[in-house]
Amino acid sequence: AFLFSMYFIVLFRIYNSLRGGGGAGAGNGPGKLANLSELPVARFEDIQGVDTAKFEVMELVDTLRNPGKYAILGARAPKGLLLEGPPGTGKTLLARATAAAAGVPLLYCSGSDFVEMFVGRGAARVRKTFERAAKYAPCLIFIDELDALGKARDSGGMGFRSNDEAEQTLNQLLACMDGIVEGNKKKQICVMAATNRKDVLDPALLRPGRFDRIVRLELPDAAGREAILRVHAKKLPGFQEGKGIDDKRAGFLSFGVGSVVDLGAIAAATPGLSGADLEFIVNEAAIRAVRRVSAQLREEESSSSLSSSSSTNTTPPRVTAQDFEASVQDFFRSRRKKNFGGGDLLSVFK
Ligand SMILES: Nc1ncnc2c1ncn2[C@@H]1O[C@H](COP(=O)(O)OP(=O)(O)OP(=O)(O)O)[C@@H](O)[C@H]1O
Ligand SMILES: [Mg+2]
């Protein structure tokens, strides 16, 4: 009997630790309170090519901070705002920037924080998150990857009955979005969410009064891509931007001369790429530069040990236009099978 009860205690411990997982304090429900220490900071200036979305988000924040301004004309703050768009267009990034700039607390959670195995658990987590938010009101809740919990209720999928737990969780979310009432006073809580699969969301989530504002983030156009590249390239030490084509490299798609890089040219050659893709390209270019420089150093070392002359090369290493060329080329090569918008450009890289 003793062993038996020990067994239960251990099980209970494991269960509890599972429940408390994801950095949530006991009894608080999931969601990181996004003060600057809990969520990596981003700045609004660093998000480019999605100006409408930025504006909508700022307006939402404004309704929370200055409710009086809206009440004068009889407007009430929107309940929810849904950011929708392809992967890597900056939805999570926008949440991070909002957390830093909003001036109201933002509780950041991911849809999967609410996905639970036991019926009723997920719903309880939703309730706790909203109760916690009510304490900080006016307050923003951000639910990333909303599709993880907001799937349409009757889409059981493959003929199975839809799962009770998921349904309860979603119902709880719908109820909470209708307003947390505490002492006859509706709390000012606004829910922002992000998804790249709006089509699978339950229609009840999208009706006015819930996520009534839907903002689509599109893949950036050429100007947007150039601006995004600039944001990320600026972080490279000694980065130089300029125009120009390297005469010595005729026949190649040239992105500049030496360490002077033409970001406009890169943007023009990368249609269909997302912000995340562009960040990746900049980083790959930097990695190539490191590879090149360390190979050079090795060479110099071995030659200087022969001639014992000190190195004359004192210019600091830079990421060059050619590093960018190779990076873009590799990007398209490794994803050739996925039909990118830039498919016809591939011929240039042959
Ligand atoms: N508009 C943008 N401006 C600048 N950088 C961007 C932009 N969009 C994406 N990035 C870069 O790509 C990274 C990933 O973007 P983010 O995580 O916001 O994508 P997401 O829209 O949330 O994608 P998913 O739908 O897959 O979650 C960002 O951290 C940022 O560095
Ligand atoms: Mg995201």
Short mmCIF file of C-alpha atoms and ligand atoms in Angstrom, two decimals:
data_model
loop_
_atom_site.label_atom_id
_atom_site.label_comp_id
_atom_site.label_asym_id
_atom_site.label_seq_id
_atom_site.Cartn_x
_atom_site.Cartn_y
_atom_site.Cartn_z
CA ALA A 1 0.00 0.00 0.00
CA PHE A 2 2.90 2.30 0.74
CA LEU A 3 4.45 1.71 -2.67
CA PHE A 4 1.10 2.29 -4.20
CA SER A 5 0.66 5.70 -2.61
CA MET A 6 4.23 6.64 -3.48
CA TYR A 7 3.40 5.83 -7.04
CA PHE A 8 0.51 8.27 -6.95
CA ILE A 9 2.56 11.01 -5.38
CA VAL A 10 5.16 10.68 -8.09
CA LEU A 11 2.52 10.69 -10.77
CA PHE A 12 0.97 13.76 -9.28
CA ARG A 13 4.32 15.54 -9.19
CA ILE A 14 4.95 14.74 -12.84
CA TYR A 15 1.49 15.87 -13.77
CA ASN A 16 1.94 19.13 -11.90
CA SER A 17 5.28 19.86 -13.46
CA LEU A 18 3.80 19.22 -16.88
CA ARG A 19 1.01 21.58 -16.12
CA GLY A 20 3.32 24.30 -14.94
CA GLY A 21 5.55 23.92 -17.98
CA GLY A 22 6.21 26.69 -20.43
CA GLY A 23 7.44 29.16 -17.88
CA ALA A 24 4.03 29.83 -16.43
CA GLY A 25 3.95 30.49 -12.72
CA ALA A 26 1.72 28.17 -10.72
CA GLY A 27 -1.87 29.30 -10.79
CA ASN A 28 -1.25 32.05 -13.26
CA GLY A 29 -2.03 30.20 -16.42
CA PRO A 30 0.16 30.44 -19.47
CA GLY A 31 1.38 33.62 -21.00
CA LYS A 32 4.55 35.54 -20.51
CA LEU A 33 4.07 38.99 -19.22
CA ALA A 34 6.04 40.74 -21.85
CA ASN A 35 8.02 43.20 -19.93
CA LEU A 36 11.34 43.68 -21.56
CA SER A 37 13.02 40.82 -19.75
CA GLU A 38 10.64 38.09 -20.80
CA LEU A 39 10.30 38.77 -24.51
CA PRO A 40 13.07 39.79 -26.90
CA VAL A 41 12.62 43.43 -27.82
CA ALA A 42 11.90 44.67 -31.29
CA ARG A 43 11.41 48.20 -32.53
CA PHE A 44 8.70 49.39 -34.86
CA GLU A 45 11.34 50.93 -37.15
CA ASP A 46 12.77 47.47 -37.67
CA ILE A 47 9.57 46.18 -39.21
CA GLN A 48 9.35 47.20 -42.83
CA GLY A 49 7.04 46.64 -45.75
CA VAL A 50 3.90 46.12 -43.64
CA ASP A 51 2.81 49.68 -42.93
CA THR A 52 -0.94 49.04 -42.76
CA ALA A 53 -0.46 46.38 -40.13
CA LYS A 54 1.79 48.65 -38.11
CA PHE A 55 -0.78 51.41 -38.25
CA GLU A 56 -3.66 49.15 -37.21
CA VAL A 57 -1.72 47.83 -34.25
CA MET A 58 -0.77 51.29 -33.09
CA GLU A 59 -4.35 52.42 -33.35
CA LEU A 60 -5.46 49.50 -31.22
CA VAL A 61 -2.90 50.41 -28.61
CA ASP A 62 -4.14 53.99 -28.74
CA THR A 63 -7.71 52.93 -27.99
CA LEU A 64 -6.44 51.19 -24.86
CA ARG A 65 -4.35 54.09 -23.70
CA ASN A 66 -6.78 56.91 -24.46
CA PRO A 67 -10.28 55.46 -24.20
CA GLY A 68 -11.68 58.95 -23.53
CA LYS A 69 -10.72 60.19 -26.98
CA TYR A 70 -12.83 57.46 -28.56
CA ALA A 71 -15.70 57.66 -26.11
CA ILE A 72 -16.34 61.28 -27.07
CA LEU A 73 -17.51 60.13 -30.46
CA GLY A 74 -19.20 57.03 -29.17
CA ALA A 75 -16.56 54.62 -30.38
CA ARG A 76 -15.50 51.68 -28.30
CA ALA A 77 -12.18 49.93 -28.43
CA PRO A 78 -12.05 46.96 -30.75
CA LYS A 79 -12.02 43.65 -28.89
CA GLY A 80 -9.63 41.83 -31.08
CA LEU A 81 -7.26 42.13 -33.96
CA LEU A 82 -6.12 39.23 -36.06
CA LEU A 83 -2.87 39.38 -37.96
CA GLU A 84 -3.00 37.02 -40.86
CA GLY A 85 -0.41 36.28 -43.50
CA PRO A 86 2.19 33.91 -44.90
CA PRO A 87 5.01 32.63 -42.65
CA GLY A 88 7.86 34.99 -41.98
CA THR A 89 6.08 38.25 -42.75
CA GLY A 90 6.60 39.73 -39.30
CA LYS A 91 3.55 38.82 -37.23
CA THR A 92 5.46 37.67 -34.17
CA LEU A 93 7.90 40.50 -34.68
CA LEU A 94 5.00 42.96 -34.56
CA ALA A 95 3.88 41.47 -31.25
CA ARG A 96 7.34 41.95 -29.83
CA ALA A 97 7.50 45.55 -30.99
CA THR A 98 4.05 46.22 -29.57
CA ALA A 99 5.09 44.83 -26.20
CA ALA A 100 7.97 47.26 -26.09
CA ALA A 101 6.15 50.34 -27.38
CA ALA A 102 2.57 49.97 -26.23
CA GLY A 103 2.81 51.49 -22.78
CA VAL A 104 0.24 48.95 -21.63
CA PRO A 105 1.17 45.45 -20.46
CA LEU A 106 1.12 42.69 -23.05
CA LEU A 107 0.63 39.08 -22.13
CA TYR A 108 2.25 36.94 -24.77
CA CYS A 109 1.03 33.37 -25.26
CA SER A 110 1.06 30.83 -28.00
CA GLY A 111 -2.03 28.91 -29.08
CA SER A 112 -0.32 25.68 -28.17
CA ASP A 113 0.01 26.83 -24.53
CA PHE A 114 -3.68 26.05 -24.26
CA VAL A 115 -3.65 22.68 -25.91
CA GLU A 116 -4.06 20.04 -23.25
CA MET A 117 -4.78 16.39 -23.01
CA PHE A 118 -7.39 16.40 -20.28
CA VAL A 119 -10.86 17.76 -20.86
CA GLY A 120 -11.34 21.10 -19.15
CA ARG A 121 -7.64 21.85 -18.61
CA GLY A 122 -7.21 24.00 -21.69
CA ALA A 123 -10.34 25.95 -20.88
CA ALA A 124 -9.07 26.59 -17.37
CA ARG A 125 -5.83 27.89 -18.79
CA VAL A 126 -7.67 30.32 -21.04
CA ARG A 127 -9.72 31.54 -18.10
CA LYS A 128 -6.65 32.02 -15.95
CA THR A 129 -4.87 33.98 -18.64
CA PHE A 130 -7.81 36.34 -18.99
CA GLU A 131 -8.14 36.68 -15.23
CA ARG A 132 -4.50 37.53 -15.03
CA ALA A 133 -4.91 40.08 -17.80
CA ALA A 134 -7.86 41.62 -15.96
CA LYS A 135 -5.54 42.42 -13.08
CA TYR A 136 -3.31 44.44 -15.38
CA ALA A 137 -6.13 46.05 -17.36
CA PRO A 138 -5.99 47.98 -19.59
CA CYS A 139 -3.96 45.22 -21.10
CA LEU A 140 -3.22 43.37 -24.31
CA ILE A 141 -3.22 39.62 -24.75
CA PHE A 142 -1.33 38.30 -27.75
CA ILE A 143 -2.09 34.76 -28.89
CA ASP A 144 0.46 33.61 -31.44
CA GLU A 145 -0.38 30.70 -33.76
CA LEU A 146 -4.07 31.04 -32.96
CA ASP A 147 -4.95 28.15 -35.28
CA ALA A 148 -3.60 25.71 -32.67
CA LEU A 149 -6.66 26.37 -30.53
CA GLY A 150 -9.08 28.14 -32.81
CA LYS A 151 -9.82 25.40 -35.33
CA ALA A 152 -13.41 25.22 -36.47
CA ARG A 153 -15.41 23.11 -34.05
CA ASP A 154 -17.25 20.91 -36.48
CA SER A 155 -14.24 20.06 -38.59
CA GLY A 156 -13.49 16.77 -36.89
CA GLY A 157 -11.12 15.89 -39.67
CA MET A 158 -11.07 12.53 -41.40
CA GLY A 159 -14.49 11.58 -40.11
CA PHE A 160 -13.56 11.55 -36.43
CA ARG A 161 -15.75 13.35 -33.97
CA SER A 162 -14.16 16.61 -33.01
CA ASN A 163 -12.30 16.46 -29.78
CA ASP A 164 -14.11 17.61 -26.66
CA GLU A 165 -11.11 19.21 -25.05
CA ALA A 166 -10.35 21.42 -28.05
CA GLU A 167 -13.98 22.40 -28.29
CA GLN A 168 -14.20 23.41 -24.64
CA THR A 169 -11.04 25.44 -24.89
CA LEU A 170 -12.34 27.33 -27.88
CA ASN A 171 -15.71 27.93 -26.22
CA GLN A 172 -13.92 29.34 -23.20
CA LEU A 173 -11.92 31.68 -25.42
CA LEU A 174 -15.11 32.88 -27.08
CA ALA A 175 -16.70 33.48 -23.70
CA CYS A 176 -13.66 35.32 -22.38
CA MET A 177 -13.50 37.54 -25.41
CA ASP A 178 -17.05 38.63 -24.69
CA GLY A 179 -15.62 40.34 -21.69
CA ILE A 180 -14.27 39.72 -18.28
CA VAL A 181 -16.58 41.36 -15.82
CA GLU A 182 -15.27 42.20 -12.40
CA GLY A 183 -17.42 44.11 -9.97
CA ASN A 184 -19.90 45.31 -12.61
CA LYS A 185 -17.10 46.83 -14.60
CA LYS A 186 -15.96 45.44 -17.91
CA LYS A 187 -12.24 45.19 -18.00
CA GLN A 188 -10.37 46.79 -20.85
CA ILE A 189 -8.70 43.81 -22.42
CA CYS A 190 -7.82 43.60 -26.03
CA VAL A 191 -6.80 40.39 -27.74
CA MET A 192 -4.37 40.31 -30.61
CA ALA A 193 -3.69 37.10 -32.43
CA ALA A 194 -1.63 35.85 -35.33
CA THR A 195 -2.15 33.01 -37.74
CA ASN A 196 -1.15 31.97 -41.20
CA ARG A 197 -4.22 29.81 -41.61
CA LYS A 198 -7.26 32.00 -41.28
CA ASP A 199 -9.30 29.51 -43.32
CA VAL A 200 -9.26 26.86 -40.56
CA LEU A 201 -10.40 29.23 -37.80
CA ASP A 202 -13.83 28.88 -36.31
CA PRO A 203 -16.21 31.43 -37.84
CA ALA A 204 -17.37 32.43 -34.36
CA LEU A 205 -13.90 33.80 -33.70
CA LEU A 206 -14.07 36.07 -36.70
CA ARG A 207 -17.43 37.65 -36.12
CA PRO A 208 -17.64 41.32 -35.08
CA GLY A 209 -17.13 41.67 -31.35
CA ARG A 210 -14.37 39.10 -31.36
CA PHE A 211 -11.54 39.32 -33.88
CA ASP A 212 -13.41 41.92 -35.83
CA ARG A 213 -10.33 43.55 -37.24
CA ILE A 214 -8.45 41.35 -39.62
CA VAL A 215 -5.19 42.68 -40.94
CA ARG A 216 -3.44 40.85 -43.71
CA LEU A 217 0.33 40.96 -43.88
CA GLU A 218 1.43 40.44 -47.45
CA LEU A 219 4.78 39.37 -48.76
CA PRO A 220 6.80 42.55 -49.22
CA ASP A 221 7.10 44.27 -52.61
CA ALA A 222 10.44 45.39 -54.02
CA ALA A 223 10.54 48.57 -51.94
CA GLY A 224 9.56 46.63 -48.85
CA ARG A 225 12.23 44.02 -49.50
CA GLU A 226 14.87 46.70 -49.90
CA ALA A 227 13.84 48.28 -46.60
CA ILE A 228 13.86 44.92 -44.81
CA LEU A 229 17.30 44.10 -46.23
CA ARG A 230 18.50 47.46 -44.97
CA VAL A 231 17.25 46.77 -41.45
CA HIS A 232 19.21 43.56 -41.28
CA ALA A 233 22.28 44.64 -43.28
CA LYS A 234 22.76 47.67 -41.05
CA LYS A 235 23.58 45.31 -38.21
CA LEU A 236 26.65 44.06 -40.09
CA PRO A 237 29.80 45.84 -38.90
CA GLY A 238 31.10 48.38 -41.40
CA PHE A 239 28.31 47.71 -43.86
CA GLN A 240 28.41 50.05 -46.86
CA GLU A 241 25.52 50.67 -49.18
CA GLY A 242 25.81 52.05 -52.68
CA LYS A 243 24.97 51.63 -56.30
CA GLY A 244 27.11 50.21 -59.02
CA ILE A 245 27.90 47.17 -61.08
CA ASP A 246 31.20 45.40 -61.05
CA ASP A 247 32.57 45.49 -64.63
CA LYS A 248 34.90 42.63 -63.91
CA ARG A 249 31.97 40.42 -63.14
CA ALA A 250 30.04 40.79 -66.36
CA GLY A 251 27.60 37.97 -66.92
CA PHE A 252 26.81 37.64 -63.23
CA LEU A 253 23.94 39.25 -61.44
CA SER A 254 25.90 41.96 -59.68
CA PHE A 255 24.87 43.27 -56.30
CA GLY A 256 27.55 45.96 -56.08
CA VAL A 257 31.28 46.45 -56.17
CA GLY A 258 33.59 45.04 -53.51
CA SER A 259 32.22 45.83 -50.08
CA VAL A 260 29.75 48.37 -51.45
CA VAL A 261 26.44 46.53 -51.66
CA ASP A 262 23.42 47.52 -53.75
CA LEU A 263 20.40 46.49 -51.70
CA GLY A 264 17.99 47.68 -54.40
CA ALA A 265 19.49 45.17 -56.80
CA ILE A 266 19.09 42.36 -54.29
CA ALA A 267 15.47 43.36 -53.68
CA ALA A 268 14.80 43.33 -57.41
CA ALA A 269 16.20 39.83 -57.74
CA THR A 270 14.20 38.31 -54.88
CA PRO A 271 10.47 38.51 -55.63
CA GLY A 272 8.28 36.30 -53.47
CA LEU A 273 10.65 36.23 -50.53
CA SER A 274 9.42 36.98 -47.00
CA GLY A 275 11.09 39.10 -44.36
CA ALA A 276 12.38 35.97 -42.69
CA ASP A 277 13.90 34.77 -45.99
CA LEU A 278 15.64 38.11 -46.46
CA GLU A 279 17.04 38.07 -42.95
CA PHE A 280 18.34 34.60 -43.69
CA ILE A 281 20.05 35.80 -46.86
CA VAL A 282 21.82 38.61 -45.04
CA ASN A 283 23.01 36.23 -42.36
CA GLU A 284 24.21 33.66 -44.88
CA ALA A 285 26.18 36.38 -46.64
CA ALA A 286 27.85 37.23 -43.35
CA ILE A 287 28.68 33.60 -42.72
CA ARG A 288 30.26 33.38 -46.15
CA ALA A 289 32.36 36.43 -45.37
CA VAL A 290 33.60 34.80 -42.19
CA ARG A 291 34.53 31.66 -44.12
CA ARG A 292 36.38 33.70 -46.71
CA VAL A 293 38.24 35.81 -44.16
CA SER A 294 39.32 32.88 -42.04
CA ALA A 295 40.59 31.07 -45.12
CA GLN A 296 42.57 34.19 -46.00
CA LEU A 297 44.02 34.38 -42.52
CA ARG A 298 45.12 30.77 -42.67
CA GLU A 299 46.80 31.42 -45.99
CA GLU A 300 48.57 34.50 -44.69
CA GLU A 301 49.72 32.63 -41.64
CA SER A 302 51.30 29.87 -43.63
CA SER A 303 52.96 32.28 -46.05
CA SER A 304 54.19 34.61 -43.30
CA SER A 305 55.78 31.69 -41.52
CA LEU A 306 57.82 31.17 -44.66
CA SER A 307 58.74 34.78 -45.43
CA SER A 308 58.40 36.02 -41.81
CA SER A 309 57.00 39.33 -43.06
CA SER A 310 54.13 40.80 -41.05
CA SER A 311 50.76 41.05 -42.70
CA THR A 312 50.28 44.24 -44.72
CA ASN A 313 46.54 43.83 -45.00
CA THR A 314 45.09 46.16 -42.35
CA THR A 315 41.62 46.92 -43.77
CA PRO A 316 38.98 45.37 -41.54
CA PRO A 317 37.06 42.50 -43.07
CA ARG A 318 33.68 43.30 -44.61
CA VAL A 319 30.75 41.43 -46.07
CA THR A 320 31.01 42.00 -49.80
CA ALA A 321 28.60 42.22 -52.69
CA GLN A 322 29.90 38.90 -53.86
CA ASP A 323 29.00 37.28 -50.54
CA PHE A 324 25.46 38.49 -51.08
CA GLU A 325 25.44 37.15 -54.64
CA ALA A 326 26.48 33.72 -53.47
CA SER A 327 23.97 33.78 -50.64
CA VAL A 328 21.02 34.65 -52.90
CA GLN A 329 22.16 32.11 -55.46
CA ASP A 330 22.30 29.38 -52.84
CA PHE A 331 18.94 30.34 -51.45
CA PHE A 332 17.25 29.85 -54.80
CA ARG A 333 19.21 26.73 -55.56
CA SER A 334 18.26 25.00 -52.34
CA ARG A 335 14.60 25.88 -52.82
CA ARG A 336 14.35 25.38 -56.53
CA LYS A 337 11.63 22.78 -56.21
CA LYS A 338 9.32 25.10 -54.35
CA ASN A 339 7.89 27.28 -57.03
CA PHE A 340 9.07 30.70 -55.96
CA GLY A 341 8.01 33.88 -57.68
CA GLY A 342 11.61 34.30 -58.72
CA GLY A 343 11.66 31.04 -60.62
CA ASP A 344 12.41 32.62 -63.97
CA LEU A 345 15.32 34.47 -62.45
CA LEU A 346 17.07 31.20 -61.84
CA SER A 347 18.37 31.21 -65.38
CA VAL A 348 20.51 34.18 -64.44
CA PHE A 349 22.32 32.11 -61.85
CA LYS A 350 23.26 29.21 -64.10
N1 LIG B 1 8.50 42.99 -42.16
C1 LIG B 1 9.68 42.62 -41.66
N2 LIG B 1 10.67 43.54 -41.46
C2 LIG B 1 11.86 43.17 -40.96
N3 LIG B 1 12.18 41.92 -40.62
C3 LIG B 1 11.26 40.96 -40.80
C4 LIG B 1 9.97 41.26 -41.34
N4 LIG B 1 9.26 40.12 -41.40
C5 LIG B 1 10.05 39.15 -40.92
N5 LIG B 1 11.26 39.64 -40.57
C6 LIG B 1 12.37 38.86 -40.00
O1 LIG B 1 12.00 37.51 -39.98
C7 LIG B 1 11.95 37.00 -38.65
C8 LIG B 1 10.76 36.11 -38.47
O2 LIG B 1 9.56 36.83 -38.57
P1 LIG B 1 8.29 36.51 -37.66
O3 LIG B 1 8.68 35.55 -36.60
O4 LIG B 1 7.69 37.77 -37.22
O5 LIG B 1 7.36 35.79 -38.72
P2 LIG B 1 5.84 35.37 -38.54
O6 LIG B 1 5.03 36.25 -39.42
O7 LIG B 1 5.50 35.34 -37.10
O8 LIG B 1 5.87 33.92 -39.17
P3 LIG B 1 4.99 32.64 -38.75
O9 LIG B 1 3.65 32.82 -39.37
O10 LIG B 1 5.75 31.52 -39.36
O11 LIG B 1 4.97 32.59 -37.25
C9 LIG B 1 11.88 38.23 -37.77
O12 LIG B 1 12.48 38.00 -36.53
C10 LIG B 1 12.63 39.27 -38.57
O13 LIG B 1 14.00 39.22 -38.33
MG MG B 2 5.06 33.82 -35.75
#
